[in-house]
Structures are given as structure tokens and as C-alpha cells.
PDB file of C-alpha atoms and ligand atoms in Angstrom:
ATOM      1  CA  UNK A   1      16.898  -5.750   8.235  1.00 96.00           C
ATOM      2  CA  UNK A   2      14.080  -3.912   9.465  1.00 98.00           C
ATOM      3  CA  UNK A   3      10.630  -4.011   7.670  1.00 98.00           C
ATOM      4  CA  UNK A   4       7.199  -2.062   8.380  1.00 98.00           C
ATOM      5  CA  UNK A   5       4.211  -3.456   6.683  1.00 98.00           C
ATOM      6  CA  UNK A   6       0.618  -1.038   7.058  1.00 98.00           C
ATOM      7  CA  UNK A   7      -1.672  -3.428   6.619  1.00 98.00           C
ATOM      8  CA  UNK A   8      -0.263  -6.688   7.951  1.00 98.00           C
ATOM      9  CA  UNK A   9      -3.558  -8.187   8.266  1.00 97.00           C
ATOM     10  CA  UNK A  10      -4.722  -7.729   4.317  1.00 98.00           C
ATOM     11  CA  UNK A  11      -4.724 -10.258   1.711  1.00 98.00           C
ATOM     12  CA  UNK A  12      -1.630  -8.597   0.374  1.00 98.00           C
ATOM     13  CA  UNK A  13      -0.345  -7.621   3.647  1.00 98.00           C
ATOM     14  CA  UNK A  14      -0.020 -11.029   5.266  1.00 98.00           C
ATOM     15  CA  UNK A  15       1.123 -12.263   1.400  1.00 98.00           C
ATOM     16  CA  UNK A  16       4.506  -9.933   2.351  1.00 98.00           C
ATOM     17  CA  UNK A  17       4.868 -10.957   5.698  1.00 98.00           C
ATOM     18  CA  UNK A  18       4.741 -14.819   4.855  1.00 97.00           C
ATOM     19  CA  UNK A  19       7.072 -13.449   1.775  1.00 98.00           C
ATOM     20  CA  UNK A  20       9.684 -11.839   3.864  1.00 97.00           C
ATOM     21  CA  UNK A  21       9.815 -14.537   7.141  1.00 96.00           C
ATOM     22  CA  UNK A  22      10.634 -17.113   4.145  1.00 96.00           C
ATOM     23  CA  UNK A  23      13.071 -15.003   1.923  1.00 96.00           C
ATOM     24  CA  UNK A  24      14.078 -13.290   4.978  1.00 96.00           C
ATOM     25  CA  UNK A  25      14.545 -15.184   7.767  1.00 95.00           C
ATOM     26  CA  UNK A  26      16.754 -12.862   9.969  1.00 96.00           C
ATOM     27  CA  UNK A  27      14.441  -9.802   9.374  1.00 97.00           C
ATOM     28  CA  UNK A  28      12.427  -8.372  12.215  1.00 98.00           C
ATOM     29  CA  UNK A  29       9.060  -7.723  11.069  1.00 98.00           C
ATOM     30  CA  UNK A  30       7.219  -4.770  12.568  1.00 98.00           C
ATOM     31  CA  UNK A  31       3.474  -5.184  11.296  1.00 98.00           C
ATOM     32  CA  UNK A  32      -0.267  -3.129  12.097  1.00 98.00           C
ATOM     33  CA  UNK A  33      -3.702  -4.830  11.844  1.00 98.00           C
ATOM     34  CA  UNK A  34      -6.786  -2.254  12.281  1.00 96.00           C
ATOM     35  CA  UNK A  35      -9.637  -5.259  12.951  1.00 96.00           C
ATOM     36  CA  UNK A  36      -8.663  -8.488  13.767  1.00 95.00           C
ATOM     37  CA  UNK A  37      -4.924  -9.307  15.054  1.00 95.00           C
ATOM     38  CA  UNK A  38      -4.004 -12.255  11.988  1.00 94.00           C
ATOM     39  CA  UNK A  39      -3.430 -15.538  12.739  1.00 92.00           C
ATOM     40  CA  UNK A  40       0.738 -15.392  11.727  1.00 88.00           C
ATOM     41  CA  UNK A  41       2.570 -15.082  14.869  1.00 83.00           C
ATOM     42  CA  UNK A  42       6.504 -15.788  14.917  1.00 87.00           C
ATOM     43  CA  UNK A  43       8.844 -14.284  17.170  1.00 86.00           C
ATOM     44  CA  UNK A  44      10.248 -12.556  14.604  1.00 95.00           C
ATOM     45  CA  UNK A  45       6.620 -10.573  13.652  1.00 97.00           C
ATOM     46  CA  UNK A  46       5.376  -7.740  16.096  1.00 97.00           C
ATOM     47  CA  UNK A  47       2.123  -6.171  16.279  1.00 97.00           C
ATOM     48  CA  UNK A  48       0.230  -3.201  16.361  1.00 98.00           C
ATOM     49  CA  UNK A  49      -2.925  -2.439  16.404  1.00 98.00           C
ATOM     50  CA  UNK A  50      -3.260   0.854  14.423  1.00 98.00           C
ATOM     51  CA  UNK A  51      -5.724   3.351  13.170  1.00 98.00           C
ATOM     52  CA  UNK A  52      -3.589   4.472  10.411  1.00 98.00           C
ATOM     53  CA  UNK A  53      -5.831   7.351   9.533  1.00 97.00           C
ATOM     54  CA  UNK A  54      -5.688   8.807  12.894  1.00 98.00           C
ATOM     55  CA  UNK A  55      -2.249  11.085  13.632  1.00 98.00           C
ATOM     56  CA  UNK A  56      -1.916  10.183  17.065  1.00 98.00           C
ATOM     57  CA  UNK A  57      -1.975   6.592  16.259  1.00 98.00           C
ATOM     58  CA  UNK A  58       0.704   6.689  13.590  1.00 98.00           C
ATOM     59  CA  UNK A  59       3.199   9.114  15.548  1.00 98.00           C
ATOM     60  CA  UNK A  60       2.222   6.465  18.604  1.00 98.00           C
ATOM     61  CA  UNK A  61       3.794   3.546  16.161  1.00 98.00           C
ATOM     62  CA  UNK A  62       6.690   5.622  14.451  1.00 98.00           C
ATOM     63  CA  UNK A  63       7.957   6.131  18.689  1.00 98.00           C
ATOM     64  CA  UNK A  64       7.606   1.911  18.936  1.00 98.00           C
ATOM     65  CA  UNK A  65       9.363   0.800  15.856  1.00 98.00           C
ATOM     66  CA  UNK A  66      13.191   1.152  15.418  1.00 97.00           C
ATOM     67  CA  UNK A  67      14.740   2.833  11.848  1.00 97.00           C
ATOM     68  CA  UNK A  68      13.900   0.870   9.057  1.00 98.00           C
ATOM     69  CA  UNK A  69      15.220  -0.652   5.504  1.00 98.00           C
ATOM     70  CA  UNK A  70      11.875  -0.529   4.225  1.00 98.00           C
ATOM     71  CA  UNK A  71       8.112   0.364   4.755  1.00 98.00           C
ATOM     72  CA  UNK A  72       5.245  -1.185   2.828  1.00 98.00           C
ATOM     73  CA  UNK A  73       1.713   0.290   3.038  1.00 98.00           C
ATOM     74  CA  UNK A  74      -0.717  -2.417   1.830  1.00 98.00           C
ATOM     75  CA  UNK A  75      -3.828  -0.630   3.989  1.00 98.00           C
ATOM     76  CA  UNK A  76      -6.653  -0.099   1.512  1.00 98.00           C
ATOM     77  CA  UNK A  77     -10.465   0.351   0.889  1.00 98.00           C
ATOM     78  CA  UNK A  78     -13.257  -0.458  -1.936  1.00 98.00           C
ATOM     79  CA  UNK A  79     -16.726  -1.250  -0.449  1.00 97.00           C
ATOM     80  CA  UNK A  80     -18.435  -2.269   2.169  1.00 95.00           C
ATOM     81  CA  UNK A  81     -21.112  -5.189   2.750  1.00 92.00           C
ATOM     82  CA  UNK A  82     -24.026  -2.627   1.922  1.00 93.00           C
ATOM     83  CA  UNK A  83     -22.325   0.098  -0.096  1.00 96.00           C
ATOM     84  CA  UNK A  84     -20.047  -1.042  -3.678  1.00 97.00           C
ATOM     85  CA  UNK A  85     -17.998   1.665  -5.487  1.00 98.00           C
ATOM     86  CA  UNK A  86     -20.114   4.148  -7.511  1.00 98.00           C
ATOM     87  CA  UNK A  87     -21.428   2.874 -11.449  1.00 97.00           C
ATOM     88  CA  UNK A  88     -22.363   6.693 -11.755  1.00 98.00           C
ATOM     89  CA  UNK A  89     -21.871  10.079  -9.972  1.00 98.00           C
ATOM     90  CA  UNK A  90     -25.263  10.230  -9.187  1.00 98.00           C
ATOM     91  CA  UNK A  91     -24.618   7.780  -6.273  1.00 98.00           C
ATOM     92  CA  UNK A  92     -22.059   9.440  -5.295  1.00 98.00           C
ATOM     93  CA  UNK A  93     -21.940  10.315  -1.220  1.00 98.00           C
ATOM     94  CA  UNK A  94     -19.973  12.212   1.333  1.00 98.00           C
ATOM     95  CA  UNK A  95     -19.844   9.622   3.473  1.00 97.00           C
ATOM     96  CA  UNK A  96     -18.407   6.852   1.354  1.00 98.00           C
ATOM     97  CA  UNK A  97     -15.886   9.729  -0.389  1.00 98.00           C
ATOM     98  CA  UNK A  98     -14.630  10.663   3.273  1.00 98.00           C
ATOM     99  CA  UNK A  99     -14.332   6.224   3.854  1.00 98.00           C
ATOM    100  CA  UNK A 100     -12.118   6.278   0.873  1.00 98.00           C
ATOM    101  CA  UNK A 101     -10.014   9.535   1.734  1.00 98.00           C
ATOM    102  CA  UNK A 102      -9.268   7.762   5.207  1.00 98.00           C
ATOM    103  CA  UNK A 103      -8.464   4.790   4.080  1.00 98.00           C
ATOM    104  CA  UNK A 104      -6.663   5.120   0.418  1.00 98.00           C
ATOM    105  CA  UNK A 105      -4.857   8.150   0.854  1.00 98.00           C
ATOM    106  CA  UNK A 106      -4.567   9.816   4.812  1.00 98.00           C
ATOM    107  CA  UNK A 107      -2.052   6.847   5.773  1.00 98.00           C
ATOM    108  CA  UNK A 108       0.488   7.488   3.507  1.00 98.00           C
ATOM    109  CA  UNK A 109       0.830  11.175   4.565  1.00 98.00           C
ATOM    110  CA  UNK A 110       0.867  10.531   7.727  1.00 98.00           C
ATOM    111  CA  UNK A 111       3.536   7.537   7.679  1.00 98.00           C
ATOM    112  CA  UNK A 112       5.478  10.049   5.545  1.00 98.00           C
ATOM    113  CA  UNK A 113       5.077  12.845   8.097  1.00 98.00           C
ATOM    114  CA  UNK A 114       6.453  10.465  11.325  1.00 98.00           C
ATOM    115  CA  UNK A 115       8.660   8.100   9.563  1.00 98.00           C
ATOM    116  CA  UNK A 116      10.960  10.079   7.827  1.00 97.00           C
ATOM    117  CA  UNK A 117      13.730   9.979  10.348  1.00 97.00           C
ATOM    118  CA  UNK A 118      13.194   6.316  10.355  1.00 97.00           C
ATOM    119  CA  UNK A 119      14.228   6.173   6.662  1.00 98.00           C
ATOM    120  CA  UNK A 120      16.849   8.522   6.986  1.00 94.00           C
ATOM    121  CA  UNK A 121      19.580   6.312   9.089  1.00 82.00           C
ATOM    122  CA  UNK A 122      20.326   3.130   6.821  1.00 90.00           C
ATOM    123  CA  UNK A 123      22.108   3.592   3.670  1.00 92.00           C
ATOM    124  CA  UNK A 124      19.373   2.416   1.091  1.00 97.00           C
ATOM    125  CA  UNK A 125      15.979   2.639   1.909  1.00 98.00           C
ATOM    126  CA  UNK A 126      11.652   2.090   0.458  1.00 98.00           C
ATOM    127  CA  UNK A 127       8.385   3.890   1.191  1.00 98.00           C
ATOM    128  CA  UNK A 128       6.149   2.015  -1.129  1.00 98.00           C
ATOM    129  CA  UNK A 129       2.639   2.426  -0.850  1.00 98.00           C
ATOM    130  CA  UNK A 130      -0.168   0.241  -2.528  1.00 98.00           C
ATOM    131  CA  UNK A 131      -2.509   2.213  -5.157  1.00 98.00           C
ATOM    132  CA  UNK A 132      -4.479   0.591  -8.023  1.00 98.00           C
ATOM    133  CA  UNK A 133      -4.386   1.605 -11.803  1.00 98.00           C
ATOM    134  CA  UNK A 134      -7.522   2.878 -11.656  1.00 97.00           C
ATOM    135  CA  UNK A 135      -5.914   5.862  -9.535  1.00 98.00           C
ATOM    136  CA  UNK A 136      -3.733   7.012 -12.640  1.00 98.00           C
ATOM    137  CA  UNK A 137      -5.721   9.993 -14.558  1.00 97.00           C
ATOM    138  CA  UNK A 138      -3.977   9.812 -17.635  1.00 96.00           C
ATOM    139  CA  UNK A 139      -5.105   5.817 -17.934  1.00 95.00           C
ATOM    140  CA  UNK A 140      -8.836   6.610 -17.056  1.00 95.00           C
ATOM    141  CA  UNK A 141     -10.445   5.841 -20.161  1.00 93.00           C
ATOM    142  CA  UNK A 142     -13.650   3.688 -18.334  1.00 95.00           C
ATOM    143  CA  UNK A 143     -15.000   5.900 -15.597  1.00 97.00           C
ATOM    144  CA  UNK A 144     -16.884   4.894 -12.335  1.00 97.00           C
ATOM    145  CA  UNK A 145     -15.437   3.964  -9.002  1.00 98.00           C
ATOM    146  CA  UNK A 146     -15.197   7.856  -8.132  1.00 98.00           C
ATOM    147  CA  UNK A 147     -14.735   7.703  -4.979  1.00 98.00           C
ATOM    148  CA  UNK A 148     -11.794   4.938  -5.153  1.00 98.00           C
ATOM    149  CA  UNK A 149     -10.769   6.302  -8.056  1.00 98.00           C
ATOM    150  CA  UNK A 150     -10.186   9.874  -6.700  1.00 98.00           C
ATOM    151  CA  UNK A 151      -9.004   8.930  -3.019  1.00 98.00           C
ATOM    152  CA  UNK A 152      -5.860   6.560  -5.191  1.00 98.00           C
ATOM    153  CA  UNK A 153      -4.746   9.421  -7.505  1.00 98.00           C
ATOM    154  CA  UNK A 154      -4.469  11.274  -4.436  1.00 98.00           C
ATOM    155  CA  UNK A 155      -2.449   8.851  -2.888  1.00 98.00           C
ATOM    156  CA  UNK A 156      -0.278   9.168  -6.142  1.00 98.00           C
ATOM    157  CA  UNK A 157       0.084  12.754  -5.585  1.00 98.00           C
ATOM    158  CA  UNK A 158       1.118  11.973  -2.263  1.00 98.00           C
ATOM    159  CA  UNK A 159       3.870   9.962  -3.307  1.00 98.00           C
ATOM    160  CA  UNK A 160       5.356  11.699  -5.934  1.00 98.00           C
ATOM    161  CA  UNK A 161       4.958  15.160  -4.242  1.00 98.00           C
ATOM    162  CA  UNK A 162       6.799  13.308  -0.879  1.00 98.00           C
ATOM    163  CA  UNK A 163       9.531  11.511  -3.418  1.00 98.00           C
ATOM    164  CA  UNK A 164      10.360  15.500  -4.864  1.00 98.00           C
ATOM    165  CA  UNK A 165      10.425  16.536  -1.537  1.00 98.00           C
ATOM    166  CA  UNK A 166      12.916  13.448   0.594  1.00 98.00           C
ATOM    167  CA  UNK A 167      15.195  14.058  -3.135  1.00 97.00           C
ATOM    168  CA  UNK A 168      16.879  16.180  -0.878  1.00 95.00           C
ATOM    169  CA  UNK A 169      15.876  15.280   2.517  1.00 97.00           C
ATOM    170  CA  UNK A 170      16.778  11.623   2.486  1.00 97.00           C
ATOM    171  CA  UNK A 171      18.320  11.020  -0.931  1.00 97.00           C
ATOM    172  CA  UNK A 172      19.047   7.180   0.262  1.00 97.00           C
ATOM    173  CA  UNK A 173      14.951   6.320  -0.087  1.00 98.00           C
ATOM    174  CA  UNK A 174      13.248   5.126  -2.680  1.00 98.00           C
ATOM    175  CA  UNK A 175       9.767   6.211  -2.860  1.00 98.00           C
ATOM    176  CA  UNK A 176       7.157   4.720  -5.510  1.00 98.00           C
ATOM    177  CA  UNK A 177       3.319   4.015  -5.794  1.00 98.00           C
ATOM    178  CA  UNK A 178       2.570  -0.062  -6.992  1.00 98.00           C
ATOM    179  CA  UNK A 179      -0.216  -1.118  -8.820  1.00 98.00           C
ATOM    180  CA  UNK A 180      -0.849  -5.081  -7.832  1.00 98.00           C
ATOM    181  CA  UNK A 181      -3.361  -6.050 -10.484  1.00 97.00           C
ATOM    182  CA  UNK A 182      -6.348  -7.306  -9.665  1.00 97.00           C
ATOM    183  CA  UNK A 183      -5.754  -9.894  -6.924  1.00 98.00           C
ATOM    184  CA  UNK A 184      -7.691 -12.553  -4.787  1.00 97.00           C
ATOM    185  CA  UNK A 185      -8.413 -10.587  -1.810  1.00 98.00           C
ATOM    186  CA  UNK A 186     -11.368  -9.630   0.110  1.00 96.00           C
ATOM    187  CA  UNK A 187     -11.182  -6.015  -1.785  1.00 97.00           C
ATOM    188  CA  UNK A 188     -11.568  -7.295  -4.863  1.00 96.00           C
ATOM    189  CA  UNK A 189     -13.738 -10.597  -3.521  1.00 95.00           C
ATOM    190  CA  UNK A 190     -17.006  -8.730  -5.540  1.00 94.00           C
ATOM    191  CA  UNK A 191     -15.556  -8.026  -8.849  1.00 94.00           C
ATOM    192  CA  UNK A 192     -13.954 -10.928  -9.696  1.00 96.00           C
ATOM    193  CA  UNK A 193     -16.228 -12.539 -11.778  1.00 93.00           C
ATOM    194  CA  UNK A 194     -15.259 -11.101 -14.929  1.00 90.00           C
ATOM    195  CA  UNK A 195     -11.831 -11.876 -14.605  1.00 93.00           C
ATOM    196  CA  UNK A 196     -10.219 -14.033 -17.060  1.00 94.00           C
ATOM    197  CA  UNK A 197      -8.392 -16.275 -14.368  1.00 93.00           C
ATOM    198  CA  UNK A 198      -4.639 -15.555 -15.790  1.00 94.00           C
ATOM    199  CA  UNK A 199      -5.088 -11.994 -14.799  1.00 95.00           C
ATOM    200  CA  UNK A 200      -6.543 -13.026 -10.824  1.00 97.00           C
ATOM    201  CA  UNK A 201      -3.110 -13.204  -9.428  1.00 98.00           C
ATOM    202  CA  UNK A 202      -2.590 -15.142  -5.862  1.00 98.00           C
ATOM    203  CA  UNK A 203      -1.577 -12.661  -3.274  1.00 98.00           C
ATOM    204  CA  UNK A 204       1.993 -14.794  -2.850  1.00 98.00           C
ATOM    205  CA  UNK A 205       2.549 -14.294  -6.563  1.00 98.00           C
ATOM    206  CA  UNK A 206       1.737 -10.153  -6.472  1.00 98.00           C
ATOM    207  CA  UNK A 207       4.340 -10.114  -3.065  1.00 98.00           C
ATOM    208  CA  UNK A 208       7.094 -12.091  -5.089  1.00 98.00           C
ATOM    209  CA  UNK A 209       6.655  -9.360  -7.676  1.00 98.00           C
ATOM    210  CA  UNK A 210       7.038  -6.407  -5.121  1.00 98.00           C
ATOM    211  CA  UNK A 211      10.366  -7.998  -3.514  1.00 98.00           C
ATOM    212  CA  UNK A 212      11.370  -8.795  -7.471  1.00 98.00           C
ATOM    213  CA  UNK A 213      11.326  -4.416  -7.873  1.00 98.00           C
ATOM    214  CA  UNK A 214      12.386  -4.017  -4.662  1.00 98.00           C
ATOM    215  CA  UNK A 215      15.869  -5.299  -5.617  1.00 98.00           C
ATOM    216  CA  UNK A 216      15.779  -4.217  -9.149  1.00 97.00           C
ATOM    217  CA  UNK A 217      15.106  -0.497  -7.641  1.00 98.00           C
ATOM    218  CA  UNK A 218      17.451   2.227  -6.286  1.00 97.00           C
ATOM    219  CA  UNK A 219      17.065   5.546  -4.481  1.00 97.00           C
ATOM    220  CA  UNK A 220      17.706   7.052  -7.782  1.00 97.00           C
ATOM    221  CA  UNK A 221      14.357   5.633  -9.017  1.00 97.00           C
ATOM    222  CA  UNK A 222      12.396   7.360  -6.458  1.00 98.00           C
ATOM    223  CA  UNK A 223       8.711   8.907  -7.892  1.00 98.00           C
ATOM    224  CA  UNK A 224       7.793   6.418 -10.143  1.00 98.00           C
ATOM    225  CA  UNK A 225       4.151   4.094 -10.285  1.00 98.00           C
ATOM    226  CA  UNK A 226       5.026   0.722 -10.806  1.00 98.00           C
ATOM    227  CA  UNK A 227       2.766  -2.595 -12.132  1.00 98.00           C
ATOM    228  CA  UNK A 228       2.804  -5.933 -10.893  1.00 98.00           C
ATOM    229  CA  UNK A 229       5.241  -6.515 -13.907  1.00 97.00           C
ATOM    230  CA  UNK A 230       7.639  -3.803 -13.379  1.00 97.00           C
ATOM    231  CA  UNK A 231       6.431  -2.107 -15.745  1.00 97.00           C
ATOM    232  CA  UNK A 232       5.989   2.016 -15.348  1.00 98.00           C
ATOM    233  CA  UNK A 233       2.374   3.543 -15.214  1.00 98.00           C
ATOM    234  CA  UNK A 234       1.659   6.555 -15.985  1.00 98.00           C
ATOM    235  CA  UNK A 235       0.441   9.115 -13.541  1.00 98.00           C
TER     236      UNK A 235
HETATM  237  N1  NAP B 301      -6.916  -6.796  -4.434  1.00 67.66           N
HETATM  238  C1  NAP B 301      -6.867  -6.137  -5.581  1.00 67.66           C
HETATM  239  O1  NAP B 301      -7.345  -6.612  -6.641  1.00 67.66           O
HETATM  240  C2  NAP B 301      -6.210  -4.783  -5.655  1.00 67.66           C
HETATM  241  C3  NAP B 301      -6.105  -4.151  -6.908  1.00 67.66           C
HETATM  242  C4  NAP B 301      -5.500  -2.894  -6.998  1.00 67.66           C
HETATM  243  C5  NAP B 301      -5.016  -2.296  -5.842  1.00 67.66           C
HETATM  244  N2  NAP B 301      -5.141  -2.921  -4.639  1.00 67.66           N
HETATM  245  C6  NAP B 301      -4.636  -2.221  -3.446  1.00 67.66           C
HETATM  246  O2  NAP B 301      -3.800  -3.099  -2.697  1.00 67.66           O
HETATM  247  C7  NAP B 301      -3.885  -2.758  -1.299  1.00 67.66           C
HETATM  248  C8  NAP B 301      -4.155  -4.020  -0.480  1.00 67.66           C
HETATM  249  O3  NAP B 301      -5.452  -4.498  -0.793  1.00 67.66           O
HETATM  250  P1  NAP B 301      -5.958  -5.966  -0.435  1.00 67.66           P
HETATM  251  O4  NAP B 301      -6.468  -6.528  -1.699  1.00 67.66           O
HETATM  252  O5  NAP B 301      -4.931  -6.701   0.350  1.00 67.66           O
HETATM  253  O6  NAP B 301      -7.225  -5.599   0.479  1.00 67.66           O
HETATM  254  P2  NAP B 301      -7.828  -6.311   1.777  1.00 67.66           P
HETATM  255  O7  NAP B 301      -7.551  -7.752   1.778  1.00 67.66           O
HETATM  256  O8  NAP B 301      -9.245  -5.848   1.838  1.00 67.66           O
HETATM  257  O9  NAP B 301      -6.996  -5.625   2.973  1.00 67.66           O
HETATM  258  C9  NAP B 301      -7.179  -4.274   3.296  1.00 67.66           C
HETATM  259  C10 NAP B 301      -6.266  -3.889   4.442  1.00 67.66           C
HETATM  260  O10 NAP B 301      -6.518  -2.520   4.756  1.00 67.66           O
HETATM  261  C11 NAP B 301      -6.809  -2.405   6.134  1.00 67.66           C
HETATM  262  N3  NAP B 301      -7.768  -1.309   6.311  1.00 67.66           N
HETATM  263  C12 NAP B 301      -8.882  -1.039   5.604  1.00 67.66           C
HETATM  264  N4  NAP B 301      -9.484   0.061   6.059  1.00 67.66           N
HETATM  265  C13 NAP B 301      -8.704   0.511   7.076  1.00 67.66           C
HETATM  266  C14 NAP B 301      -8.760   1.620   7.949  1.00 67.66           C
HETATM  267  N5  NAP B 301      -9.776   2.510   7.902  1.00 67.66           N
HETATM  268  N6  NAP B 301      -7.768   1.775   8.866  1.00 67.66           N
HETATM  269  C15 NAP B 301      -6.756   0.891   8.940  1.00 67.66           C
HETATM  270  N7  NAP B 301      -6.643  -0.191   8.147  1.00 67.66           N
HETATM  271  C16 NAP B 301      -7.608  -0.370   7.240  1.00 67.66           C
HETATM  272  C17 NAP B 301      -7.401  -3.736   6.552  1.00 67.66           C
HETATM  273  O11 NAP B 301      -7.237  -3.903   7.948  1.00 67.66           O
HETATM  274  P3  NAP B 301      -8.141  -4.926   8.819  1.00 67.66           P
HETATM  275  O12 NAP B 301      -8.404  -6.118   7.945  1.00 67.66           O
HETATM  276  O13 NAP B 301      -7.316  -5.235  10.013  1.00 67.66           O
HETATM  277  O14 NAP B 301      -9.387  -4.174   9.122  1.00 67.66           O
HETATM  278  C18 NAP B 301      -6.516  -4.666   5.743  1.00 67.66           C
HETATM  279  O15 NAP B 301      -5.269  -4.846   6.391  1.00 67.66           O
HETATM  280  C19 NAP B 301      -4.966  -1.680  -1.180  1.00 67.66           C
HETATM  281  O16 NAP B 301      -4.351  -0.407  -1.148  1.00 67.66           O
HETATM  282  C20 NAP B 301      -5.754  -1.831  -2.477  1.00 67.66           C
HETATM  283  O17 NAP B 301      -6.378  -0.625  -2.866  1.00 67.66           O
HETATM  284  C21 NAP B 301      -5.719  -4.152  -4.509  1.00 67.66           C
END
């Protein structure tokens, strides 16, 4: 079994590589990191270090990494050290809008757009991407966040206008968006405070859930925005 993770290097990236190398043991791992290469390093894992909002450095990857039984893209982006997401549209900028674009919702086309053939050759096969709830329009009942909040239903638009599409193109792939909840990461690090601590979910525990829809989920699936709990979201 082949897997891609975007993202290897994230708190919920490296949760689904240490998931897989345990559950998985004969899997080859093929895994990016965009900073700092992580500190897991088994024969089994290989490594890339990827700007996964640039083309050239995605169609780069796609040539390196053999077909595939699945492709997770865990790559993501909140705030920075000086800048947290908006409380208001008045602080809204282009800057921090474009930051979010790169990072929330350009990877996804682009793994889409050079990995296609890749998900084409084995019999069933995922392209799962990472969004947040706070991405689904119909669910937006708070506000704020715009920036995040815009750049993930994007992302879901992505997915479920590439899952229409690969219905006919590669009718063996299962394509669907998945919320994790809110979960100890870095990303969510700042914002954790009011969070009763039932509903701050480990990393290992939100990866276990992933591989739990993984199996329960066929091609025939395809387009749907899945929870933590396997439970469908709304758009
Ligand atoms: N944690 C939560 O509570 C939560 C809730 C809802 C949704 N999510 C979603 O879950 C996914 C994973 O988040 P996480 O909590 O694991 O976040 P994280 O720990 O902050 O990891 C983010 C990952 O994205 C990569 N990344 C960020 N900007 C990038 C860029 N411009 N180019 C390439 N890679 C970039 C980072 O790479 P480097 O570290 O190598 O720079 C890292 O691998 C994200 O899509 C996030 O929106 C998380």
C-alpha cells in the first residue's frame, strides 16, 4: 500500500504517519514537510520537502512518488505569531487573505491537477483533504475568522467540484473534505482555552478516526464532508 500525506510534519500530519507505520507496517509512506524535516524517520517514510502552493513543486513530487492507495492533505493555516484570524472585517487584509488562499485551499487543486493518474491505477482509492467546520456556509451561524473561514469553504468547493468531476474520470476514488474538531496542535495552540477538555482531541485520537472512515468509505461515497465522528456536515 502506497500512502501520500501533505503535511507530514503537522500535528495531524505526523499523528497519520505514526498511525499508519503502526496499523500499517508494510506500507511505504511517501510524506512532504514545508519548514522543518520532522524528527520520524523509518525506512519505510520518505521525504519531501514541498511548497505545496507552488505548481512546479507539486508536479516536481507527483514525478517522485509511485501510484497510490491513498492521499491525505493535512497542510493547513490559521495565524501567525503577530497576526490571529480576524474578530471583525474591519481587520481584514490582503495579505493575510492571500496567506490563507495559499495555504487552505491552492494545495488541494494542485494535488488534484498532478495526481490524478496516480489515483487512477489501483482498484480503490482516497483524496481526502483536511478543512475545518468553520469552512461549511450553511453551519456559519458565529461569524469571524474571514479569512480562514473563506479560504476552507473554498477548499470544499474544491473537493466536491473535483469528486463530480473524477465520477467519471476515476470512478475507483473516493474523494471527501474532513473536519477534525478542534485538536491539540500548534494551529489551534491560541484558542484553546475555552475548550471544554472532552472536545480537545489528541492528534492520535483524530488520525484513528480518519483510518476508522477510511475503511467504512467506498468510491461510491465520493463528495461528502465528514466530522471527526463520521458524521456528515453540511456544505
Ligand atoms: N487543529 C485543529 O484544531 C484543527 C481544527 C479544524 C481543522 N484543522 C485542519 O487540520 C489540518 C491540519 O492542521 P494541524 O492542526 O495539524 O496544523 P499544524 O500543526 O499547524 O500543521 C500545519 C501543517 O501545514 C503545513 N503548512 C502550513 N503552511 C504551509 C505552506 N504555506 N506550505 C506548505 N505547508 C504549509 C505545515 O508545514 P511545516 O510545519 O513544515 O511548515 C504543517 O505541516 C489543517 O488543514 C487545519 O486547517 C485543524
Amino acid at each position: 500500500m502506497n500512502i501520500l500525506i501533505i503535511g507530514g510534519s503537522g500535528g495531524i500530519g505526523k499523528a497519520i504517519i505514526k498511525h499508519i507505520t503502526r496499523s500499517f507496517p508494510e506500507a511505504s509512506v511517501y510524506a512532504t514537510y514545508h519548514s522543518t524535516l520532522p524528527e520520524l524517520k523509518q525506512s519505510n517514510i520518505t521525504w519531501f520537502k514541498t511548497n505545496t502552493s507552488l505548481d512546479t513543486d507539486i508536479k516536481e513530487l507527483a514525478e517522485k512518488v509511485p501510484s497510490l492507495d491513498i492521499l491525505i492533505n493535512a497542510v493547513g493555516f490559521l495565524h501567525t505569531f503577530d497576526q490571529k484570524p480576524e474578530k471583525s472585517v474591519t481587520q481584514f487584509t490582503v495579505d493575510f487573505f492571500n496567506q490563507n488562499l495559499n495555504a487552505n485551499t491552492l494545495p488541494t487543486l494542485l494535488l488534484a491537477k498532478h495526481f490524478s493518474t496516480h489515483l487512477k491505477a489501483k482498484k480503490q482509492t482516497y483524496f481526502i483533504s483536511l478543512s475545518a467546520r468553520v469552512g461549511s456556509i450553511e453551519d456559519n451561524e458565529l461569524g469571524g475568522w474571514i479569512s480562514y473561514r473563506c479560504s476552507k469553504a473554498a477548499l470544499n468547493m474544491a473537493i466536491k467540484t473535483i469528486s463530480i468531476e473524477w465520477k467519471f474520470k476515476l470512478p475507483n476514488c473516493c474523494v471527501f473534505a474532513f473536519h477534525p474538531g478542534t485538536t491539540d496542535t500548534p494551529l489551534s495552540e491560541p484558542f484553546q482555552k475555552n475548550v471544554p477538555t472532552h472536545k480537545l482531541f489528541t492528534p492520535a485520537y483524530v488520525s484513528q478516526q480518519l483510518f476508522k472512515l477510511i475503511d467504512k468509505t467506498r468510491p461510491t461515497d465520493t463528495g461528502k464532508f465528514y466530522s471527526f465522528n463520521g458524521e456528515e456536515l453540511p456544505w
